[in-house]
Amino acid sequence: MGDQNARAVTDEAGGASSAIPALRWEEPPEGPVLVLLDQTRLPHEEVELVCTDVQALVQAIRSLAVRGAPLLGLAGAYGIALAAARGYDVNEAADLLAHARPTAVNLGYGVRRAVAAFRDAPPHQGAAVALAEARALHAEDAAASTAMARHGAQLLAELVPGGGYRLLTHCNTGALVSGGEGTALGVVLAAHRAGELRRLWVDETRPLLQGARLTAYEAARAGMPYTLLADNAAGSLFTAGEVDAVLVGADRIAADGSTANKVGSYPLAVLARYHHVPFVVVAPTTTIDLATPNGDAIEVEQRAGSEVTDLAPSPLGTQAYNPAFDVTPPELITAIITENGVVSPVTAESIVTVCNR
Ligand SMILES: CSC[C@H]1O[C@H](OP(=O)(O)O)[C@H](O)[C@@H]1O
C-alpha cells in the first residue's frame, strides 16, 4: 500500500486553519511530497494526507480523499512530478494515475501534460520541468475559476433578472475541486459576494454526501445562505417555484455536449426542463473531451455497492447499484459556462468553438 501520513491542519495558534488548499506541493528535507486535504474526513476533521509516492496518491484518488475533475487533473500532473522527483518509473506512474478513476477526463489530461513535459525536458531536468508543468496547470485552473465566475455572473443576470438568486447545486464544485475557487460553486460564491444570492439549495448527494459534507462546509465558511436537502426533495422545491437556476459541475463533456456529472444530475436536468428552470453546467475546457463523441461513449465509474449498503442498515448480502455519475444530453442543458465564455445552445459546433477561443 502507498505511504500516506495523516496530520491535523492547524494554524500557528493551533486553531482550525482559514483557507486550506485542497492540494499543495512541499519540499521538506526528506524529499518532495504532495499534501492533500483529506476530503473523506471533512467537514468535522481537517486532516492532511502527505503522499510520498504514487501508490499513496492513487489510493487517495480512488477513496475520494482527493476528488473533483479539475483537481484530479492537478493531482495527476503533480503525481508525475512526484514520481520523477523520487526516481520512480514515470511511465508506470502515468498508467497508475490515469486509470485511478475513469470518468473525469481531467485526470488523464493532467498526467499527459506532465509526462510530455518530462519527456521533452533537457537531460536531468525532467523532474523540475514536470513540476513546472504541474504548477502551470494549477495556475491555469485558478485563472479558469475566476473567468468562469465572471462569465457566470453575466449569465445569471440574464437568466434571473432582478437578482436575488435561488440556486440549486448538486455534489461539490468549490475550492475543494479546483486550483482556484471552483466551478459551479465558484459562480455561486461570486453571486454571494455581489449580494445576489438569496438562497443556495444544497443536494446532499448520496451515497458519499459530497453536498452535505463538502458543499455545506464551503458554503458555511463563506457565510452563504444555504439549506441542505435530501436529493429526493429537489422536485418539491421546483414545484414550489423556489429554484431560479440549477448550477452543476462536470467530469467529462463529450464532443456533442453530453455531460457526465455526479449521479443525480440528469434527474435534476429533467426536472429543470419540466419546470422551465435553467440548467447550467460550469466546467473548464480541460473537462471537454472532443475525442469522446457522445454520452454513450463516456465510461461511467461504477463504485462499490458497499458505499450504498453501508449508508443504511441494509440486510447482509444486499446488492447495490452504485454508478458514480450519470450523463445529461445536450438538449437538457441551457448553457455550459467555461473560462472561454458561455456555450448556448449546446451543440457540437458550439463546443468546438469554445475550445478554440
Ligand atoms: C467540477 S468537478 C466536481 C465534480 O466531481 C464530482 O465527482 P466526485 O466527487 O466523484 O469526484 C462531481 O461529479 C462534481 O460535479
Short mmCIF file of C-alpha atoms and ligand atoms in Angstrom, two decimals:
data_model
loop_
_atom_site.label_atom_id
_atom_site.label_comp_id
_atom_site.label_asym_id
_atom_site.label_seq_id
_atom_site.Cartn_x
_atom_site.Cartn_y
_atom_site.Cartn_z
CA MET A 1 0.00 0.00 0.00
CA GLY A 2 1.12 3.58 -0.54
CA ASP A 3 2.84 5.67 2.05
CA GLN A 4 0.34 8.17 3.43
CA ASN A 5 0.89 10.12 6.63
CA ALA A 6 -2.08 11.97 8.12
CA ARG A 7 -1.73 15.19 10.12
CA ALA A 8 -4.27 17.63 11.56
CA VAL A 9 -4.50 21.03 9.89
CA THR A 10 -4.00 23.87 12.34
CA ASP A 11 -2.70 27.42 12.07
CA GLU A 12 0.19 28.73 14.19
CA ALA A 13 -2.15 29.37 17.11
CA GLY A 14 -3.34 25.78 16.96
CA GLY A 15 -6.81 26.75 15.78
CA ALA A 16 -8.60 25.47 12.70
CA SER A 17 -6.94 26.97 9.67
CA SER A 18 -8.59 29.59 7.47
CA ALA A 19 -8.00 28.95 3.78
CA ILE A 20 -6.95 25.35 3.30
CA PRO A 21 -5.72 24.38 -0.16
CA ALA A 22 -7.15 21.09 -1.39
CA LEU A 23 -3.70 20.14 -2.68
CA ARG A 24 -0.17 21.53 -2.43
CA TRP A 25 3.42 20.57 -3.22
CA GLU A 26 6.01 20.68 -0.44
CA GLU A 27 9.74 20.02 -0.43
CA PRO A 28 10.79 19.01 3.11
CA PRO A 29 14.41 17.87 3.65
CA GLU A 30 13.44 14.21 3.34
CA GLY A 31 12.11 14.74 -0.19
CA PRO A 32 9.17 16.24 -2.11
CA VAL A 33 5.64 15.37 -1.10
CA LEU A 34 2.12 16.08 -2.29
CA VAL A 35 -0.09 17.28 0.56
CA LEU A 36 -3.83 16.64 0.20
CA LEU A 37 -6.70 17.86 2.37
CA ASP A 38 -8.42 14.53 3.06
CA GLN A 39 -11.95 15.18 1.85
CA THR A 40 -13.25 11.91 3.30
CA ARG A 41 -12.67 13.37 6.79
CA LEU A 42 -14.47 16.71 6.15
CA PRO A 43 -16.38 18.53 7.46
CA HIS A 44 -15.62 17.61 11.05
CA GLU A 45 -11.92 16.87 10.72
CA GLU A 46 -9.40 18.89 8.77
CA VAL A 47 -6.71 16.30 8.15
CA GLU A 48 -3.97 16.37 5.53
CA LEU A 49 -2.56 13.35 3.77
CA VAL A 50 1.14 13.60 2.97
CA CYS A 51 1.77 11.49 -0.11
CA THR A 52 5.38 10.45 -0.67
CA ASP A 53 4.72 8.07 -3.55
CA VAL A 54 2.34 7.47 -6.44
CA GLN A 55 0.66 4.47 -4.84
CA ALA A 56 -0.42 6.70 -1.94
CA LEU A 57 -1.78 9.27 -4.37
CA VAL A 58 -3.67 6.63 -6.37
CA GLN A 59 -5.16 5.34 -3.12
CA ALA A 60 -6.25 8.90 -2.26
CA ILE A 61 -7.85 9.36 -5.68
CA ARG A 62 -9.73 6.07 -5.53
CA SER A 63 -11.02 6.78 -2.00
CA LEU A 64 -12.02 10.36 -2.95
CA ALA A 65 -9.68 11.84 -0.38
CA VAL A 66 -8.80 13.99 -3.37
CA ARG A 67 -11.61 14.39 -5.89
CA GLY A 68 -13.37 16.59 -8.41
CA ALA A 69 -12.45 16.76 -12.06
CA PRO A 70 -10.17 19.84 -12.21
CA LEU A 71 -8.38 18.88 -9.01
CA LEU A 72 -7.87 15.35 -10.30
CA GLY A 73 -6.10 16.92 -13.26
CA LEU A 74 -3.75 18.72 -10.89
CA ALA A 75 -3.26 15.56 -8.83
CA GLY A 76 -2.33 13.67 -11.98
CA ALA A 77 0.21 16.27 -13.06
CA TYR A 78 1.77 16.65 -9.60
CA GLY A 79 1.78 12.86 -9.30
CA ILE A 80 4.06 12.64 -12.33
CA ALA A 81 6.29 15.34 -10.84
CA LEU A 82 6.43 13.35 -7.58
CA ALA A 83 7.34 10.14 -9.41
CA ALA A 84 10.07 11.91 -11.38
CA ALA A 85 11.47 13.70 -8.33
CA ARG A 86 11.64 10.49 -6.34
CA GLY A 87 13.11 8.42 -9.14
CA TYR A 88 10.08 6.21 -9.78
CA ASP A 89 9.27 4.93 -13.25
CA VAL A 90 7.30 7.78 -14.85
CA ASN A 91 5.58 5.54 -17.39
CA GLU A 92 4.36 3.22 -14.65
CA ALA A 93 3.24 6.20 -12.59
CA ALA A 94 1.35 7.61 -15.58
CA ASP A 95 -0.51 4.34 -16.11
CA LEU A 96 -1.44 4.00 -12.44
CA LEU A 97 -2.63 7.60 -12.15
CA ALA A 98 -4.50 7.82 -15.46
CA HIS A 99 -6.51 4.70 -14.60
CA ALA A 100 -7.24 5.54 -10.97
CA ARG A 101 -10.75 6.79 -11.89
CA PRO A 102 -12.23 6.55 -15.41
CA THR A 103 -14.80 9.31 -15.86
CA ALA A 104 -13.12 12.66 -15.16
CA VAL A 105 -11.18 13.39 -18.34
CA ASN A 106 -9.07 15.95 -16.49
CA LEU A 107 -7.10 13.21 -14.67
CA GLY A 108 -5.62 11.75 -17.83
CA TYR A 109 -5.13 15.23 -19.27
CA GLY A 110 -3.06 16.34 -16.28
CA VAL A 111 -0.97 13.17 -16.41
CA ARG A 112 -0.31 13.56 -20.14
CA ARG A 113 0.68 17.21 -19.78
CA ALA A 114 3.28 16.43 -17.14
CA VAL A 115 4.58 13.31 -18.91
CA ALA A 116 5.04 15.23 -22.17
CA ALA A 117 6.94 17.95 -20.32
CA PHE A 118 9.11 15.34 -18.60
CA ARG A 119 9.96 13.62 -21.86
CA ASP A 120 10.77 16.85 -23.66
CA ALA A 121 12.97 18.15 -20.84
CA PRO A 122 16.75 18.50 -21.20
CA PRO A 123 18.83 15.71 -19.56
CA HIS A 124 18.47 15.52 -15.75
CA GLN A 125 15.81 18.28 -15.75
CA GLY A 126 12.75 16.08 -16.20
CA ALA A 127 11.58 16.30 -12.60
CA ALA A 128 11.90 20.07 -12.48
CA VAL A 129 10.17 20.52 -15.82
CA ALA A 130 7.33 18.16 -14.87
CA LEU A 131 6.82 20.13 -11.65
CA ALA A 132 6.81 23.40 -13.58
CA GLU A 133 4.12 21.97 -15.89
CA ALA A 134 2.01 20.88 -12.91
CA ARG A 135 2.33 24.36 -11.45
CA ALA A 136 1.37 25.90 -14.80
CA LEU A 137 -1.74 23.73 -14.94
CA HIS A 138 -2.53 24.74 -11.36
CA ALA A 139 -2.31 28.42 -12.26
CA GLU A 140 -4.38 27.90 -15.41
CA ASP A 141 -7.11 26.20 -13.39
CA ALA A 142 -7.15 29.01 -10.87
CA ALA A 143 -7.47 31.53 -13.69
CA ALA A 144 -10.22 29.44 -15.27
CA SER A 145 -12.17 29.51 -12.00
CA THR A 146 -12.00 33.29 -11.94
CA ALA A 147 -13.08 33.57 -15.56
CA MET A 148 -15.97 31.13 -15.10
CA ALA A 149 -17.20 33.13 -12.13
CA ARG A 150 -17.12 36.26 -14.26
CA HIS A 151 -18.99 34.66 -17.17
CA GLY A 152 -21.40 33.06 -14.71
CA ALA A 153 -22.26 36.42 -13.16
CA GLN A 154 -23.19 37.78 -16.57
CA LEU A 155 -25.25 34.72 -17.45
CA LEU A 156 -27.17 34.71 -14.16
CA ALA A 157 -28.01 38.38 -14.61
CA GLU A 158 -29.55 37.46 -17.97
CA LEU A 159 -31.29 34.31 -16.76
CA VAL A 160 -32.64 35.73 -13.49
CA PRO A 161 -33.41 39.44 -13.99
CA GLY A 162 -33.65 41.38 -10.75
CA GLY A 163 -31.09 39.32 -8.83
CA GLY A 164 -31.86 37.59 -5.51
CA TYR A 165 -30.91 34.23 -6.95
CA ARG A 166 -32.23 30.99 -5.53
CA LEU A 167 -29.73 28.46 -6.89
CA LEU A 168 -29.68 24.71 -6.52
CA THR A 169 -26.47 22.74 -6.78
CA HIS A 170 -25.51 19.07 -6.68
CA CYS A 171 -22.37 17.42 -5.33
CA ASN A 172 -19.39 19.69 -4.59
CA THR A 173 -17.79 22.07 -7.05
CA GLY A 174 -15.93 24.65 -5.00
CA ALA A 175 -12.32 25.24 -3.99
CA LEU A 176 -12.15 21.58 -2.94
CA VAL A 177 -12.20 20.56 -6.60
CA SER A 178 -10.02 23.27 -8.06
CA GLY A 179 -6.79 25.18 -8.18
CA GLY A 180 -8.95 28.25 -7.59
CA GLU A 181 -12.43 28.83 -6.16
CA GLY A 182 -14.11 26.08 -8.11
CA THR A 183 -16.56 25.71 -10.95
CA ALA A 184 -20.30 25.88 -10.24
CA LEU A 185 -19.82 26.80 -6.59
CA GLY A 186 -17.31 29.42 -7.69
CA VAL A 187 -20.11 31.09 -9.67
CA VAL A 188 -22.38 30.85 -6.60
CA LEU A 189 -19.65 32.36 -4.43
CA ALA A 190 -19.31 35.30 -6.81
CA ALA A 191 -23.07 35.84 -6.66
CA HIS A 192 -22.91 35.74 -2.87
CA ARG A 193 -20.09 38.28 -2.76
CA ALA A 194 -22.14 40.53 -5.06
CA GLY A 195 -25.08 40.34 -2.65
CA GLU A 196 -27.18 38.48 -5.23
CA LEU A 197 -27.51 35.07 -3.54
CA ARG A 198 -30.85 34.77 -1.81
CA ARG A 199 -30.61 31.02 -1.20
CA LEU A 200 -28.31 28.15 -2.09
CA TRP A 201 -30.13 24.82 -2.10
CA VAL A 202 -27.58 22.05 -1.48
CA ASP A 203 -28.40 18.50 -2.55
CA GLU A 204 -26.95 16.09 -0.02
CA THR A 205 -25.68 13.95 -2.95
CA ARG A 206 -25.91 10.33 -1.89
CA PRO A 207 -24.23 7.99 -1.33
CA LEU A 208 -20.94 9.80 -0.49
CA LEU A 209 -22.71 13.03 0.55
CA GLN A 210 -20.38 15.50 -1.18
CA GLY A 211 -23.11 18.11 -0.87
CA ALA A 212 -23.99 17.55 2.78
CA ARG A 213 -20.34 17.29 3.82
CA LEU A 214 -18.32 19.39 1.40
CA THR A 215 -20.57 22.00 -0.20
CA ALA A 216 -22.14 22.72 3.19
CA TYR A 217 -18.58 23.05 4.58
CA GLU A 218 -17.58 25.51 1.87
CA ALA A 219 -20.89 27.43 1.98
CA ALA A 220 -20.69 27.78 5.76
CA ARG A 221 -17.10 29.04 5.62
CA ALA A 222 -18.14 31.61 3.01
CA GLY A 223 -21.18 32.73 5.02
CA MET A 224 -23.62 31.81 2.26
CA PRO A 225 -27.39 31.48 2.98
CA TYR A 226 -27.60 27.74 2.28
CA THR A 227 -30.07 24.99 3.00
CA LEU A 228 -29.35 21.28 2.76
CA LEU A 229 -31.94 18.94 1.26
CA ALA A 230 -32.32 15.26 0.62
CA ASP A 231 -31.72 14.55 -3.06
CA ASN A 232 -35.30 13.34 -3.35
CA ALA A 233 -36.65 16.66 -2.06
CA ALA A 234 -35.45 18.69 -5.05
CA GLY A 235 -38.65 18.03 -7.01
CA SER A 236 -40.84 19.70 -4.41
CA LEU A 237 -38.61 22.80 -4.50
CA PHE A 238 -39.19 23.12 -8.24
CA THR A 239 -42.92 22.61 -7.75
CA ALA A 240 -42.91 25.38 -5.14
CA GLY A 241 -41.14 27.71 -7.58
CA GLU A 242 -38.18 28.03 -5.23
CA VAL A 243 -35.40 27.43 -7.78
CA ASP A 244 -34.27 30.11 -10.23
CA ALA A 245 -31.45 28.06 -11.75
CA VAL A 246 -29.52 24.83 -11.28
CA LEU A 247 -25.70 25.02 -11.40
CA VAL A 248 -23.61 21.86 -11.51
CA GLY A 249 -20.08 20.84 -12.46
CA ALA A 250 -18.89 18.22 -14.90
CA ASP A 251 -16.45 15.36 -15.12
CA ARG A 252 -16.44 14.87 -18.87
CA ILE A 253 -18.18 16.82 -21.64
CA ALA A 254 -18.35 14.87 -24.91
CA ALA A 255 -17.98 16.41 -28.36
CA ASP A 256 -21.76 16.68 -28.77
CA GLY A 257 -22.15 18.44 -25.40
CA SER A 258 -23.39 15.38 -23.47
CA THR A 259 -22.19 15.93 -19.92
CA ALA A 260 -21.18 13.36 -17.31
CA ASN A 261 -21.56 14.61 -13.77
CA LYS A 262 -22.32 13.26 -10.32
CA VAL A 263 -25.17 10.78 -10.34
CA GLY A 264 -28.41 12.66 -9.76
CA SER A 265 -27.53 15.44 -12.19
CA TYR A 266 -29.61 14.01 -15.04
CA PRO A 267 -32.83 13.83 -12.98
CA LEU A 268 -32.24 17.47 -12.00
CA ALA A 269 -31.91 18.37 -15.69
CA VAL A 270 -35.22 16.65 -16.44
CA LEU A 271 -36.92 18.41 -13.51
CA ALA A 272 -35.46 21.74 -14.60
CA ARG A 273 -36.70 21.30 -18.13
CA TYR A 274 -40.18 20.30 -16.97
CA HIS A 275 -40.35 23.37 -14.71
CA HIS A 276 -38.75 25.75 -17.24
CA VAL A 277 -35.74 26.40 -14.97
CA PRO A 278 -32.28 26.97 -16.49
CA PHE A 279 -29.90 24.00 -16.03
CA VAL A 280 -26.33 25.29 -16.24
CA VAL A 281 -23.08 23.32 -16.33
CA VAL A 282 -19.88 25.07 -15.20
CA ALA A 283 -16.61 23.47 -16.32
CA PRO A 284 -13.19 24.50 -17.64
CA THR A 285 -12.36 23.43 -21.20
CA THR A 286 -10.00 20.82 -19.72
CA THR A 287 -13.20 18.91 -18.95
CA ILE A 288 -14.24 18.91 -22.61
CA ASP A 289 -13.15 15.75 -24.43
CA LEU A 290 -13.55 16.12 -28.21
CA ALA A 291 -12.26 12.56 -28.61
CA THR A 292 -15.40 11.22 -26.91
CA PRO A 293 -18.16 11.66 -29.50
CA ASN A 294 -21.26 11.45 -27.31
CA GLY A 295 -22.68 10.49 -23.94
CA ASP A 296 -22.87 6.78 -24.74
CA ALA A 297 -19.09 6.77 -25.16
CA ILE A 298 -18.41 8.17 -21.68
CA GLU A 299 -17.25 5.48 -19.23
CA VAL A 300 -19.30 5.92 -16.07
CA GLU A 301 -17.42 4.79 -12.97
CA GLN A 302 -19.22 2.01 -11.10
CA ARG A 303 -18.28 2.14 -7.44
CA ALA A 304 -18.52 -0.47 -4.68
CA GLY A 305 -22.10 -1.26 -3.65
CA SER A 306 -20.96 -1.02 -0.03
CA GLU A 307 -20.99 2.80 -0.41
CA VAL A 308 -24.78 2.43 -0.66
CA THR A 309 -25.47 -0.52 1.62
CA ASP A 310 -23.23 0.84 4.39
CA LEU A 311 -25.17 4.11 4.34
CA ALA A 312 -28.38 2.47 5.53
CA PRO A 313 -28.65 -0.73 7.55
CA SER A 314 -29.39 -2.96 4.57
CA PRO A 315 -29.73 -6.70 5.06
CA LEU A 316 -26.44 -8.57 4.78
CA GLY A 317 -25.83 -9.65 1.21
CA THR A 318 -27.84 -6.78 -0.29
CA GLN A 319 -26.54 -5.98 -3.76
CA ALA A 320 -26.42 -2.29 -4.71
CA TYR A 321 -26.26 -0.37 -8.00
CA ASN A 322 -23.81 2.50 -7.50
CA PRO A 323 -22.87 4.49 -10.61
CA ALA A 324 -20.81 7.49 -9.55
CA PHE A 325 -22.08 9.61 -12.46
CA ASP A 326 -24.86 9.99 -14.99
CA VAL A 327 -25.00 11.70 -18.36
CA THR A 328 -27.18 14.66 -19.31
CA PRO A 329 -27.91 15.08 -23.04
CA PRO A 330 -27.14 18.48 -24.57
CA GLU A 331 -30.79 19.30 -25.25
CA LEU A 332 -31.44 19.44 -21.49
CA ILE A 333 -28.53 21.82 -20.82
CA THR A 334 -29.37 25.53 -21.02
CA ALA A 335 -25.73 26.62 -21.10
CA ILE A 336 -22.20 25.50 -20.34
CA ILE A 337 -20.02 28.14 -18.67
CA THR A 338 -16.32 27.77 -19.45
CA GLU A 339 -13.35 30.07 -18.89
CA ASN A 340 -13.57 30.96 -22.61
CA GLY A 341 -17.21 32.02 -22.40
CA VAL A 342 -20.73 30.61 -22.40
CA VAL A 343 -21.90 27.83 -24.71
CA SER A 344 -25.60 28.08 -25.55
CA PRO A 345 -27.27 26.38 -27.25
CA VAL A 346 -25.12 23.31 -26.56
CA THR A 347 -24.18 21.74 -29.89
CA ALA A 348 -21.16 20.00 -31.34
CA GLU A 349 -20.36 23.21 -33.20
CA SER A 350 -20.62 25.48 -30.16
CA ILE A 351 -18.49 23.04 -28.15
CA VAL A 352 -15.69 23.14 -30.70
CA THR A 353 -15.95 26.91 -30.92
CA VAL A 354 -15.49 27.43 -27.19
CA CYS A 355 -12.47 25.13 -27.18
CA ASN A 356 -10.83 27.14 -29.94
CA ARG A 357 -11.36 30.60 -28.47
C1 LIG B 1 -16.40 20.18 -11.13
S1 LIG B 1 -15.53 18.82 -10.54
C2 LIG B 1 -16.60 18.29 -9.36
C3 LIG B 1 -17.33 17.11 -9.88
O1 LIG B 1 -16.67 15.93 -9.43
C4 LIG B 1 -17.55 15.24 -8.60
O2 LIG B 1 -17.37 13.88 -8.63
P1 LIG B 1 -16.53 13.17 -7.46
O3 LIG B 1 -16.95 13.81 -6.17
O4 LIG B 1 -16.95 11.72 -7.60
O5 LIG B 1 -15.08 13.41 -7.81
C5 LIG B 1 -18.89 15.63 -9.14
O6 LIG B 1 -19.18 14.98 -10.34
C6 LIG B 1 -18.71 17.09 -9.34
O7 LIG B 1 -19.60 17.72 -10.18
#
